Amino acid sequence: MQNVKTLAIALAAIGVAGAAQAQSNVTIYGRVNTSLEQTKIEGEDSVTKMINNSSRIGFRGNEDLGGGMSALFQIESGFNSDAGGGNLATRDTFVGLKSNLGTIKLGYITSPLYYATHDYLGMSNHDTGTSSDAFLWLSAYDPEKFYLRNSITYASPTFGGGFVFEAQYSALNEQATDSVALNRSARPTHYSATVNYDNGPLHVGFGYARTNKFYNFDEGKSKDSALTMAAVYDFKSFVIGGLFERNKSDNGGLQDISGLTGDHHRNHYRVSAMLPVGANEFHVNYGVARDWSSTNDTGAKQITLGYNYNLSKRTKVYAQWTKIDNDKQKSSIDNGDAYNGGGAYSFLSGTGLGLDNTSFGVGLRHNF
């Protein structure tokens, strides 16, 4: 009889543990992506560097609350795979609720516009490291961190055969006084809205993002925005995608970079293609940033050629060559020589206006 009681207690304990596991659904995920590259700024000696390509570790989970509703969370942290170190919750970190009416998240969240557009064009190395899109206008998001602080986002359920609507609002800073010394305003805000369409091999993303009053120029009236559309189609034998973006900067990010005041705009184009052959992938990614309005020689071109070999579904080795070809410095007479021109795009710190960046490297990436 004692054995029967012991067995009953053990089975009950197993049942309780099973119920607890069913209520708590947590996944650990991430990737380690490191490359060894020879990098060069025009006119300088080349430097051999080990580069961390957005390595990360994360925890995500959900709990079924019944009635079609669930709670969800994510804590994602970036770490330095090249030199060690990192901090907790430095990437997308949020808590939220999901129901048949949609999903709401609160926290530190990348703009839905990035995931709907730019993210799809980074086929070679997932828009990381030296090959990431140098023309992405960070000032339209959160110029200090890119991941948007103090955010609330809403994503609709799928409707109309593949459409999803998303919106975001972010109170980027919550300080009580202006940070005049840093040219920062006290209470900048960000908002964005996107529409995604996914149907089989086709993805289309379209949206608008804007950050207001981030900079303290002209009494904190700065505005930076991005109107973006991207499309990607998987033909199975190859994948091709394209992006168009219209940026505006009014006493904002452009003034912070160049000193150029007033309202200016530019266009940015990008195409990306991938040819898979067995375990091999051949990549090309080409982007063009046009001159900012009322300036000369402030644009640039960027090209990446890449080769990936997939050792498994989670592990690959790769080689890539990337170059940013900045327009050279020339006097801008239309602006009273206030701006000497020269493209300002780089993936290497300390790059002067108008100087090119080049990198060639090999790397290893593992997802888990």
C-alpha positions as a Markdown table, in Angstrom:
| # | Residue | x | y | z |
|---|---|---|---|---|
| 1 | Met | 0.0 | 0.0 | 0.0 |
| 2 | Gln | 2.9 | 2.3 | 0.9 |
| 3 | Asn | 4.3 | 1.8 | -2.6 |
| 4 | Val | 1.0 | 2.6 | -4.2 |
| 5 | Lys | 0.8 | 5.9 | -2.2 |
| 6 | Thr | 4.4 | 6.8 | -3.1 |
| 7 | Leu | 3.6 | 6.1 | -6.8 |
| 8 | Ala | 0.5 | 8.3 | -6.6 |
| 9 | Ile | 2.4 | 11.2 | -5.0 |
| 10 | Ala | 5.1 | 10.9 | -7.7 |
| 11 | Leu | 2.6 | 10.9 | -10.5 |
| 12 | Ala | 0.8 | 14.0 | -9.0 |
| 13 | Ala | 4.2 | 15.8 | -8.7 |
| 14 | Ile | 4.9 | 15.0 | -12.4 |
| 15 | Gly | 1.5 | 16.3 | -13.3 |
| 16 | Val | 2.1 | 19.6 | -11.5 |
| 17 | Ala | 5.5 | 20.0 | -13.1 |
| 18 | Gly | 3.9 | 19.2 | -16.5 |
| 19 | Ala | 1.3 | 21.9 | -15.9 |
| 20 | Ala | 3.9 | 24.4 | -14.9 |
| 21 | Gln | 5.9 | 23.7 | -18.0 |
| 22 | Ala | 2.8 | 24.1 | -20.2 |
| 23 | Gln | 2.2 | 27.5 | -18.6 |
| 24 | Ser | 5.8 | 28.7 | -19.0 |
| 25 | Asn | 7.1 | 28.6 | -22.6 |
| 26 | Val | 10.6 | 30.1 | -22.8 |
| 27 | Thr | 13.0 | 29.9 | -25.7 |
| 28 | Ile | 16.7 | 30.8 | -25.6 |
| 29 | Tyr | 18.1 | 31.9 | -29.0 |
| 30 | Gly | 20.8 | 33.9 | -30.6 |
| 31 | Arg | 23.8 | 34.0 | -32.9 |
| 32 | Val | 27.5 | 34.4 | -32.8 |
| 33 | Asn | 28.9 | 36.1 | -35.9 |
| 34 | Thr | 32.6 | 37.1 | -36.2 |
| 35 | Ser | 34.7 | 38.1 | -39.1 |
| 36 | Leu | 38.4 | 38.9 | -39.7 |
| 37 | Glu | 38.7 | 41.8 | -42.1 |
| 38 | Gln | 41.3 | 44.1 | -43.6 |
| 39 | Thr | 39.8 | 47.6 | -43.6 |
| 40 | Lys | 41.1 | 50.8 | -45.2 |
| 41 | Ile | 40.2 | 54.5 | -45.2 |
| 42 | Glu | 41.3 | 56.3 | -48.4 |
| 43 | Gly | 44.8 | 57.7 | -47.9 |
| 44 | Glu | 45.5 | 55.7 | -44.8 |
| 45 | Asp | 47.3 | 52.4 | -44.2 |
| 46 | Ser | 45.1 | 49.3 | -44.1 |
| 47 | Val | 44.3 | 47.7 | -40.7 |
| 48 | Thr | 43.5 | 44.1 | -39.9 |
| 49 | Lys | 40.5 | 43.9 | -37.5 |
| 50 | Met | 38.3 | 41.3 | -35.9 |
| 51 | Ile | 34.7 | 42.5 | -36.2 |
| 52 | Asn | 31.6 | 41.5 | -34.2 |
| 53 | Asn | 28.6 | 41.3 | -36.6 |
| 54 | Ser | 25.7 | 42.0 | -34.2 |
| 55 | Ser | 26.2 | 38.8 | -32.1 |
| 56 | Arg | 23.4 | 38.4 | -29.6 |
| 57 | Ile | 21.6 | 36.2 | -27.1 |
| 58 | Gly | 17.9 | 36.4 | -26.2 |
| 59 | Phe | 15.1 | 34.9 | -24.2 |
| 60 | Arg | 11.5 | 35.0 | -25.4 |
| 61 | Gly | 8.4 | 33.3 | -24.2 |
| 62 | Asn | 4.6 | 33.4 | -23.9 |
| 63 | Glu | 1.8 | 32.4 | -21.6 |
| 64 | Asp | -1.7 | 31.3 | -22.7 |
| 65 | Leu | -4.1 | 33.5 | -20.7 |
| 66 | Gly | -7.2 | 31.8 | -22.2 |
| 67 | Gly | -10.0 | 33.3 | -24.3 |
| 68 | Gly | -7.6 | 33.6 | -27.3 |
| 69 | Met | -5.2 | 36.0 | -25.4 |
| 70 | Ser | -1.6 | 35.4 | -24.5 |
| 71 | Ala | 1.2 | 37.3 | -22.7 |
| 72 | Leu | 4.6 | 37.5 | -24.4 |
| 73 | Phe | 8.0 | 38.9 | -23.6 |
| 74 | Gln | 11.5 | 39.1 | -25.0 |
| 75 | Ile | 14.8 | 40.1 | -23.5 |
| 76 | Glu | 17.6 | 40.4 | -26.1 |
| 77 | Ser | 21.2 | 41.4 | -25.4 |
| 78 | Gly | 24.1 | 42.2 | -27.7 |
| 79 | Phe | 27.6 | 41.0 | -26.9 |
| 80 | Asn | 31.0 | 41.6 | -28.4 |
| 81 | Ser | 32.1 | 38.4 | -30.0 |
| 82 | Asp | 35.5 | 39.9 | -31.0 |
| 83 | Ala | 36.6 | 41.4 | -27.7 |
| 84 | Gly | 34.2 | 40.2 | -25.1 |
| 85 | Gly | 31.8 | 42.1 | -22.9 |
| 86 | Gly | 28.2 | 43.4 | -23.4 |
| 87 | Asn | 25.2 | 44.5 | -21.4 |
| 88 | Leu | 21.8 | 43.1 | -20.6 |
| 89 | Ala | 18.8 | 44.1 | -22.7 |
| 90 | Thr | 20.7 | 46.2 | -25.3 |
| 91 | Arg | 18.5 | 45.0 | -28.1 |
| 92 | Asp | 14.8 | 44.5 | -28.6 |
| 93 | Thr | 13.3 | 44.0 | -25.1 |
| 94 | Phe | 9.6 | 44.2 | -24.4 |
| 95 | Val | 6.5 | 42.8 | -22.7 |
| 96 | Gly | 3.2 | 42.5 | -24.5 |
| 97 | Leu | -0.3 | 41.0 | -25.0 |
| 98 | Lys | -1.6 | 39.2 | -28.1 |
| 99 | Ser | -5.2 | 38.5 | -29.0 |
| 100 | Asn | -7.4 | 38.2 | -32.1 |
| 101 | Leu | -7.4 | 42.0 | -32.2 |
| 102 | Gly | -3.7 | 42.3 | -32.6 |
| 103 | Thr | -0.4 | 42.5 | -30.6 |
| 104 | Ile | 0.7 | 45.4 | -28.3 |
| 105 | Lys | 4.3 | 45.6 | -27.0 |
| 106 | Leu | 5.9 | 48.0 | -24.5 |
| 107 | Gly | 9.6 | 48.5 | -24.2 |
| 108 | Tyr | 12.8 | 49.0 | -26.2 |
| 109 | Ile | 11.8 | 48.2 | -29.7 |
| 110 | Thr | 13.3 | 48.5 | -33.2 |
| 111 | Ser | 11.0 | 50.5 | -35.6 |
| 112 | Pro | 8.6 | 48.3 | -37.6 |
| 113 | Leu | 9.7 | 50.3 | -40.7 |
| 114 | Tyr | 13.2 | 48.8 | -40.5 |
| 115 | Tyr | 11.9 | 45.2 | -40.3 |
| 116 | Ala | 9.5 | 45.8 | -43.1 |
| 117 | Thr | 12.0 | 47.3 | -45.5 |
| 118 | His | 15.8 | 47.5 | -44.9 |
| 119 | Asp | 16.0 | 44.2 | -43.1 |
| 120 | Tyr | 14.9 | 42.3 | -46.1 |
| 121 | Leu | 17.7 | 43.7 | -48.3 |
| 122 | Gly | 20.6 | 42.5 | -46.1 |
| 123 | Met | 20.7 | 39.0 | -47.5 |
| 124 | Ser | 24.5 | 38.6 | -47.5 |
| 125 | Asn | 25.3 | 39.1 | -43.8 |
| 126 | His | 22.0 | 40.2 | -42.3 |
| 127 | Asp | 22.7 | 43.9 | -42.5 |
| 128 | Thr | 25.5 | 43.7 | -39.9 |
| 129 | Gly | 29.1 | 44.8 | -39.7 |
| 130 | Thr | 30.9 | 46.6 | -42.5 |
| 131 | Ser | 28.4 | 45.4 | -45.1 |
| 132 | Ser | 25.4 | 46.9 | -43.4 |
| 133 | Asp | 23.4 | 49.6 | -45.1 |
| 134 | Ala | 25.5 | 52.8 | -44.6 |
| 135 | Phe | 22.7 | 55.0 | -46.1 |
| 136 | Leu | 20.1 | 54.1 | -43.5 |
| 137 | Trp | 19.0 | 57.5 | -42.1 |
| 138 | Leu | 19.4 | 56.8 | -38.3 |
| 139 | Ser | 18.2 | 60.3 | -37.5 |
| 140 | Ala | 14.6 | 59.2 | -38.5 |
| 141 | Tyr | 14.7 | 56.6 | -35.8 |
| 142 | Asp | 16.8 | 57.0 | -32.6 |
| 143 | Pro | 20.1 | 58.5 | -33.5 |
| 144 | Glu | 21.8 | 57.5 | -30.3 |
| 145 | Lys | 20.7 | 53.9 | -30.0 |
| 146 | Phe | 18.6 | 53.0 | -33.1 |
| 147 | Tyr | 16.5 | 50.7 | -30.9 |
| 148 | Leu | 13.7 | 53.0 | -29.9 |
| 149 | Arg | 13.4 | 53.7 | -26.2 |
| 150 | Asn | 10.2 | 54.0 | -24.2 |
| 151 | Ser | 8.1 | 52.6 | -27.1 |
| 152 | Ile | 4.6 | 51.2 | -27.6 |
| 153 | Thr | 3.8 | 49.3 | -30.8 |
| 154 | Tyr | 0.7 | 47.8 | -32.2 |
| 155 | Ala | 0.5 | 45.1 | -34.9 |
| 156 | Ser | -2.8 | 44.0 | -36.5 |
| 157 | Pro | -3.8 | 40.5 | -37.3 |
| 158 | Thr | -3.2 | 39.4 | -40.9 |
| 159 | Phe | -6.0 | 40.7 | -43.1 |
| 160 | Gly | -6.9 | 40.9 | -46.8 |
| 161 | Gly | -4.9 | 37.8 | -47.8 |
| 162 | Gly | -1.5 | 38.8 | -46.4 |
| 163 | Phe | -1.6 | 42.4 | -45.1 |
| 164 | Val | -0.4 | 43.5 | -41.7 |
| 165 | Phe | -0.5 | 47.0 | -40.3 |
| 166 | Glu | 2.0 | 48.2 | -37.6 |
| 167 | Ala | 2.4 | 51.4 | -35.7 |
| 168 | Gln | 4.8 | 52.7 | -33.1 |
| 169 | Tyr | 5.2 | 55.7 | -30.8 |
| 170 | Ser | 8.3 | 56.4 | -28.7 |
| 171 | Ala | 9.1 | 59.0 | -26.1 |
| 172 | Leu | 12.9 | 58.8 | -26.7 |
| 173 | Asn | 14.0 | 60.8 | -23.7 |
| 174 | Glu | 12.2 | 61.4 | -20.4 |
| 175 | Gln | 14.5 | 63.9 | -18.9 |
| 176 | Ala | 13.2 | 67.1 | -17.2 |
| 177 | Thr | 15.6 | 69.6 | -18.7 |
| 178 | Asp | 17.3 | 70.3 | -22.1 |
| 179 | Ser | 20.8 | 68.8 | -22.7 |
| 180 | Val | 22.1 | 71.9 | -24.3 |
| 181 | Ala | 25.7 | 70.9 | -24.2 |
| 182 | Leu | 24.9 | 67.9 | -26.4 |
| 183 | Asn | 22.5 | 69.8 | -28.7 |
| 184 | Arg | 19.8 | 67.5 | -27.5 |
| 185 | Ser | 16.2 | 68.4 | -26.8 |
| 186 | Ala | 14.5 | 67.4 | -23.6 |
| 187 | Arg | 11.5 | 65.5 | -24.9 |
| 188 | Pro | 12.0 | 64.2 | -28.5 |
| 189 | Thr | 9.4 | 61.8 | -29.9 |
| 190 | His | 9.2 | 59.2 | -32.7 |
| 191 | Tyr | 6.4 | 57.7 | -34.5 |
| 192 | Ser | 6.1 | 55.3 | -37.5 |
| 193 | Ala | 3.5 | 53.3 | -39.4 |
| 194 | Thr | 4.0 | 50.5 | -41.9 |
| 195 | Val | 2.0 | 48.1 | -44.0 |
| 196 | Asn | 3.5 | 44.7 | -44.9 |
| 197 | Tyr | 2.2 | 42.3 | -47.6 |
| 198 | Asp | 3.4 | 38.7 | -47.6 |
| 199 | Asn | 2.1 | 36.1 | -50.1 |
| 200 | Gly | 4.2 | 33.1 | -50.9 |
| 201 | Pro | 7.5 | 34.2 | -52.4 |
| 202 | Leu | 6.6 | 37.9 | -52.4 |
| 203 | His | 7.2 | 40.5 | -49.6 |
| 204 | Val | 6.3 | 44.2 | -49.9 |
| 205 | Gly | 6.9 | 46.7 | -47.1 |
| 206 | Phe | 5.9 | 50.3 | -47.1 |
| 207 | Gly | 5.9 | 53.0 | -44.4 |
| 208 | Tyr | 6.9 | 56.3 | -42.8 |
| 209 | Ala | 9.0 | 57.1 | -39.7 |
| 210 | Arg | 9.7 | 60.5 | -38.1 |
| 211 | Thr | 11.6 | 61.7 | -35.1 |
| 212 | Asn | 10.8 | 65.2 | -33.8 |
| 213 | Lys | 12.8 | 67.5 | -31.6 |
| 214 | Phe | 15.7 | 65.2 | -31.0 |
| 215 | Tyr | 18.2 | 68.0 | -31.7 |
| 216 | Asn | 18.1 | 71.4 | -30.0 |
| 217 | Phe | 18.8 | 73.4 | -33.1 |
| 218 | Asp | 16.5 | 76.3 | -33.9 |
| 219 | Glu | 14.8 | 76.0 | -30.5 |
| 220 | Gly | 14.4 | 72.3 | -30.7 |
| 221 | Lys | 12.3 | 72.2 | -33.8 |
| 222 | Ser | 14.3 | 69.5 | -35.6 |
| 223 | Lys | 12.5 | 66.9 | -37.8 |
| 224 | Asp | 14.0 | 63.9 | -39.5 |
| 225 | Ser | 12.0 | 61.4 | -41.5 |
| 226 | Ala | 12.1 | 58.4 | -43.8 |
| 227 | Leu | 9.4 | 57.3 | -46.4 |
| 228 | Thr | 10.4 | 53.9 | -47.5 |
| 229 | Met | 9.2 | 51.1 | -49.8 |
| 230 | Ala | 10.9 | 47.7 | -50.4 |
| 231 | Ala | 10.0 | 44.5 | -52.2 |
| 232 | Val | 11.7 | 41.1 | -52.3 |
| 233 | Tyr | 10.7 | 38.1 | -54.6 |
| 234 | Asp | 12.1 | 34.6 | -54.2 |
| 235 | Phe | 12.2 | 32.9 | -57.6 |
| 236 | Lys | 13.7 | 29.8 | -55.9 |
| 237 | Ser | 16.6 | 29.8 | -58.5 |
| 238 | Phe | 17.5 | 33.3 | -57.2 |
| 239 | Val | 16.2 | 36.0 | -54.9 |
| 240 | Ile | 16.0 | 39.7 | -55.8 |
| 241 | Gly | 15.0 | 42.8 | -53.9 |
| 242 | Gly | 14.9 | 46.6 | -54.2 |
| 243 | Leu | 14.4 | 49.6 | -51.9 |
| 244 | Phe | 13.6 | 53.2 | -52.4 |
| 245 | Glu | 13.7 | 55.8 | -49.6 |
| 246 | Arg | 13.0 | 59.5 | -49.3 |
| 247 | Asn | 14.6 | 61.3 | -46.4 |
| 248 | Lys | 14.1 | 64.7 | -45.0 |
| 249 | Ser | 16.1 | 66.6 | -42.4 |
| 250 | Asp | 15.0 | 70.0 | -41.0 |
| 251 | Asn | 17.5 | 71.4 | -38.5 |
| 252 | Gly | 18.2 | 67.8 | -37.5 |
| 253 | Gly | 20.6 | 65.0 | -38.1 |
| 254 | Leu | 22.1 | 66.6 | -41.2 |
| 255 | Gln | 23.0 | 69.8 | -39.3 |
| 256 | Asp | 24.5 | 67.7 | -36.5 |
| 257 | Ile | 26.7 | 65.9 | -39.1 |
| 258 | Ser | 27.6 | 68.7 | -41.5 |
| 259 | Gly | 26.5 | 72.0 | -40.0 |
| 260 | Leu | 24.1 | 72.5 | -42.9 |
| 261 | Thr | 21.0 | 74.3 | -41.6 |
| 262 | Gly | 17.5 | 74.4 | -42.9 |
| 263 | Asp | 15.3 | 71.8 | -44.6 |
| 264 | His | 17.0 | 69.3 | -47.0 |
| 265 | His | 16.0 | 66.0 | -48.6 |
| 266 | Arg | 17.7 | 63.2 | -50.5 |
| 267 | Asn | 16.7 | 59.9 | -52.2 |
| 268 | His | 18.3 | 56.6 | -51.5 |
| 269 | Tyr | 18.1 | 53.4 | -53.7 |
| 270 | Arg | 19.3 | 49.9 | -53.1 |
| 271 | Val | 19.1 | 46.6 | -54.9 |
| 272 | Ser | 20.1 | 43.1 | -53.6 |
| 273 | Ala | 20.3 | 39.7 | -55.2 |
| 274 | Met | 21.2 | 36.2 | -54.0 |
| 275 | Leu | 22.0 | 33.2 | -56.2 |
| 276 | Pro | 21.9 | 29.8 | -54.3 |
| 277 | Val | 23.8 | 26.8 | -55.8 |
| 278 | Gly | 23.5 | 23.9 | -53.5 |
| 279 | Ala | 25.1 | 24.9 | -50.2 |
| 280 | Asn | 26.7 | 27.9 | -51.9 |
| 281 | Glu | 25.3 | 31.4 | -52.0 |
| 282 | Phe | 26.5 | 34.3 | -54.2 |
| 283 | His | 25.5 | 37.8 | -53.2 |
| 284 | Val | 25.5 | 41.3 | -54.6 |
| 285 | Asn | 24.2 | 44.4 | -52.8 |
| 286 | Tyr | 24.4 | 47.9 | -54.4 |
| 287 | Gly | 23.1 | 51.2 | -53.0 |
| 288 | Val | 23.1 | 54.8 | -54.1 |
| 289 | Ala | 22.6 | 57.9 | -51.9 |
| 290 | Arg | 21.9 | 61.0 | -53.9 |
| 291 | Asp | 23.1 | 64.5 | -53.0 |
| 292 | Trp | 21.2 | 66.3 | -50.2 |
| 293 | Ser | 19.1 | 69.1 | -51.8 |
| 294 | Ser | 20.8 | 72.4 | -52.5 |
| 295 | Thr | 24.2 | 70.8 | -52.0 |
| 296 | Asn | 26.7 | 69.3 | -54.4 |
| 297 | Asp | 28.8 | 66.2 | -54.1 |
| 298 | Thr | 27.3 | 65.0 | -50.8 |
| 299 | Gly | 26.2 | 61.6 | -52.1 |
| 300 | Ala | 27.8 | 58.1 | -52.2 |
| 301 | Lys | 27.7 | 54.6 | -53.6 |
| 302 | Gln | 28.1 | 51.3 | -51.7 |
| 303 | Ile | 28.7 | 47.8 | -53.1 |
| 304 | Thr | 29.1 | 44.5 | -51.3 |
| 305 | Leu | 30.0 | 41.2 | -53.0 |
| 306 | Gly | 29.7 | 38.2 | -50.9 |
| 307 | Tyr | 30.0 | 34.4 | -50.9 |
| 308 | Asn | 28.5 | 32.2 | -48.2 |
| 309 | Tyr | 28.9 | 28.4 | -47.8 |
| 310 | Asn | 26.2 | 26.8 | -45.6 |
| 311 | Leu | 27.8 | 24.1 | -43.4 |
| 312 | Ser | 24.3 | 23.4 | -42.0 |
| 313 | Lys | 21.0 | 25.2 | -41.6 |
| 314 | Arg | 22.5 | 27.1 | -38.6 |
| 315 | Thr | 26.2 | 27.5 | -39.5 |
| 316 | Lys | 27.9 | 29.2 | -42.4 |
| 317 | Val | 31.3 | 30.5 | -43.4 |
| 318 | Tyr | 31.6 | 33.5 | -45.7 |
| 319 | Ala | 33.8 | 36.0 | -47.5 |
| 320 | Gln | 32.8 | 39.5 | -48.5 |
| 321 | Trp | 34.2 | 42.7 | -50.0 |
| 322 | Thr | 32.5 | 46.0 | -49.3 |
| 323 | Lys | 33.3 | 49.5 | -50.5 |
| 324 | Ile | 31.7 | 52.9 | -49.8 |
| 325 | Asp | 32.6 | 55.4 | -52.6 |
| 326 | Asn | 31.9 | 58.9 | -51.2 |
| 327 | Asp | 31.6 | 61.9 | -53.4 |
| 328 | Lys | 34.8 | 64.0 | -53.1 |
| 329 | Gln | 34.9 | 67.3 | -51.3 |
| 330 | Lys | 34.1 | 70.3 | -53.4 |
| 331 | Ser | 33.1 | 73.9 | -52.5 |
| 332 | Ser | 29.3 | 74.4 | -52.5 |
| 333 | Ile | 29.0 | 77.9 | -53.8 |
| 334 | Asp | 25.2 | 77.9 | -53.6 |
| 335 | Asn | 25.5 | 77.7 | -49.8 |
| 336 | Gly | 28.2 | 80.5 | -49.5 |
| 337 | Asp | 30.9 | 77.9 | -49.0 |
| 338 | Ala | 29.2 | 76.9 | -45.7 |
| 339 | Tyr | 29.4 | 73.3 | -46.6 |
| 340 | Asn | 32.4 | 71.8 | -48.5 |
| 341 | Gly | 30.6 | 68.8 | -49.7 |
| 342 | Gly | 32.0 | 65.3 | -49.7 |
| 343 | Gly | 29.9 | 62.2 | -48.9 |
| 344 | Ala | 29.8 | 61.6 | -45.1 |
| 345 | Tyr | 29.1 | 57.8 | -45.1 |
| 346 | Ser | 31.5 | 55.3 | -43.5 |
| 347 | Phe | 31.7 | 52.1 | -41.5 |
| 348 | Leu | 35.1 | 53.1 | -40.0 |
| 349 | Ser | 35.3 | 55.7 | -37.2 |
| 350 | Gly | 37.4 | 58.8 | -38.0 |
| 351 | Thr | 36.5 | 58.9 | -41.7 |
| 352 | Gly | 36.6 | 62.4 | -43.1 |
| 353 | Leu | 34.1 | 63.8 | -45.6 |
| 354 | Gly | 34.7 | 62.5 | -49.1 |
| 355 | Leu | 36.9 | 59.6 | -48.2 |
| 356 | Asp | 36.3 | 56.1 | -49.3 |
| 357 | Asn | 36.0 | 53.0 | -47.0 |
| 358 | Thr | 37.0 | 49.5 | -48.1 |
| 359 | Ser | 36.9 | 46.1 | -46.4 |
| 360 | Phe | 37.6 | 42.5 | -47.3 |
| 361 | Gly | 37.1 | 39.7 | -44.8 |
| 362 | Val | 36.2 | 36.2 | -44.0 |
| 363 | Gly | 33.8 | 35.1 | -41.2 |
| 364 | Leu | 31.9 | 32.4 | -39.4 |
| 365 | Arg | 28.3 | 32.7 | -38.2 |
| 366 | His | 26.3 | 30.2 | -36.0 |
| 367 | Asn | 22.7 | 30.6 | -35.0 |
| 368 | Phe | 21.2 | 28.9 | -32.0 |
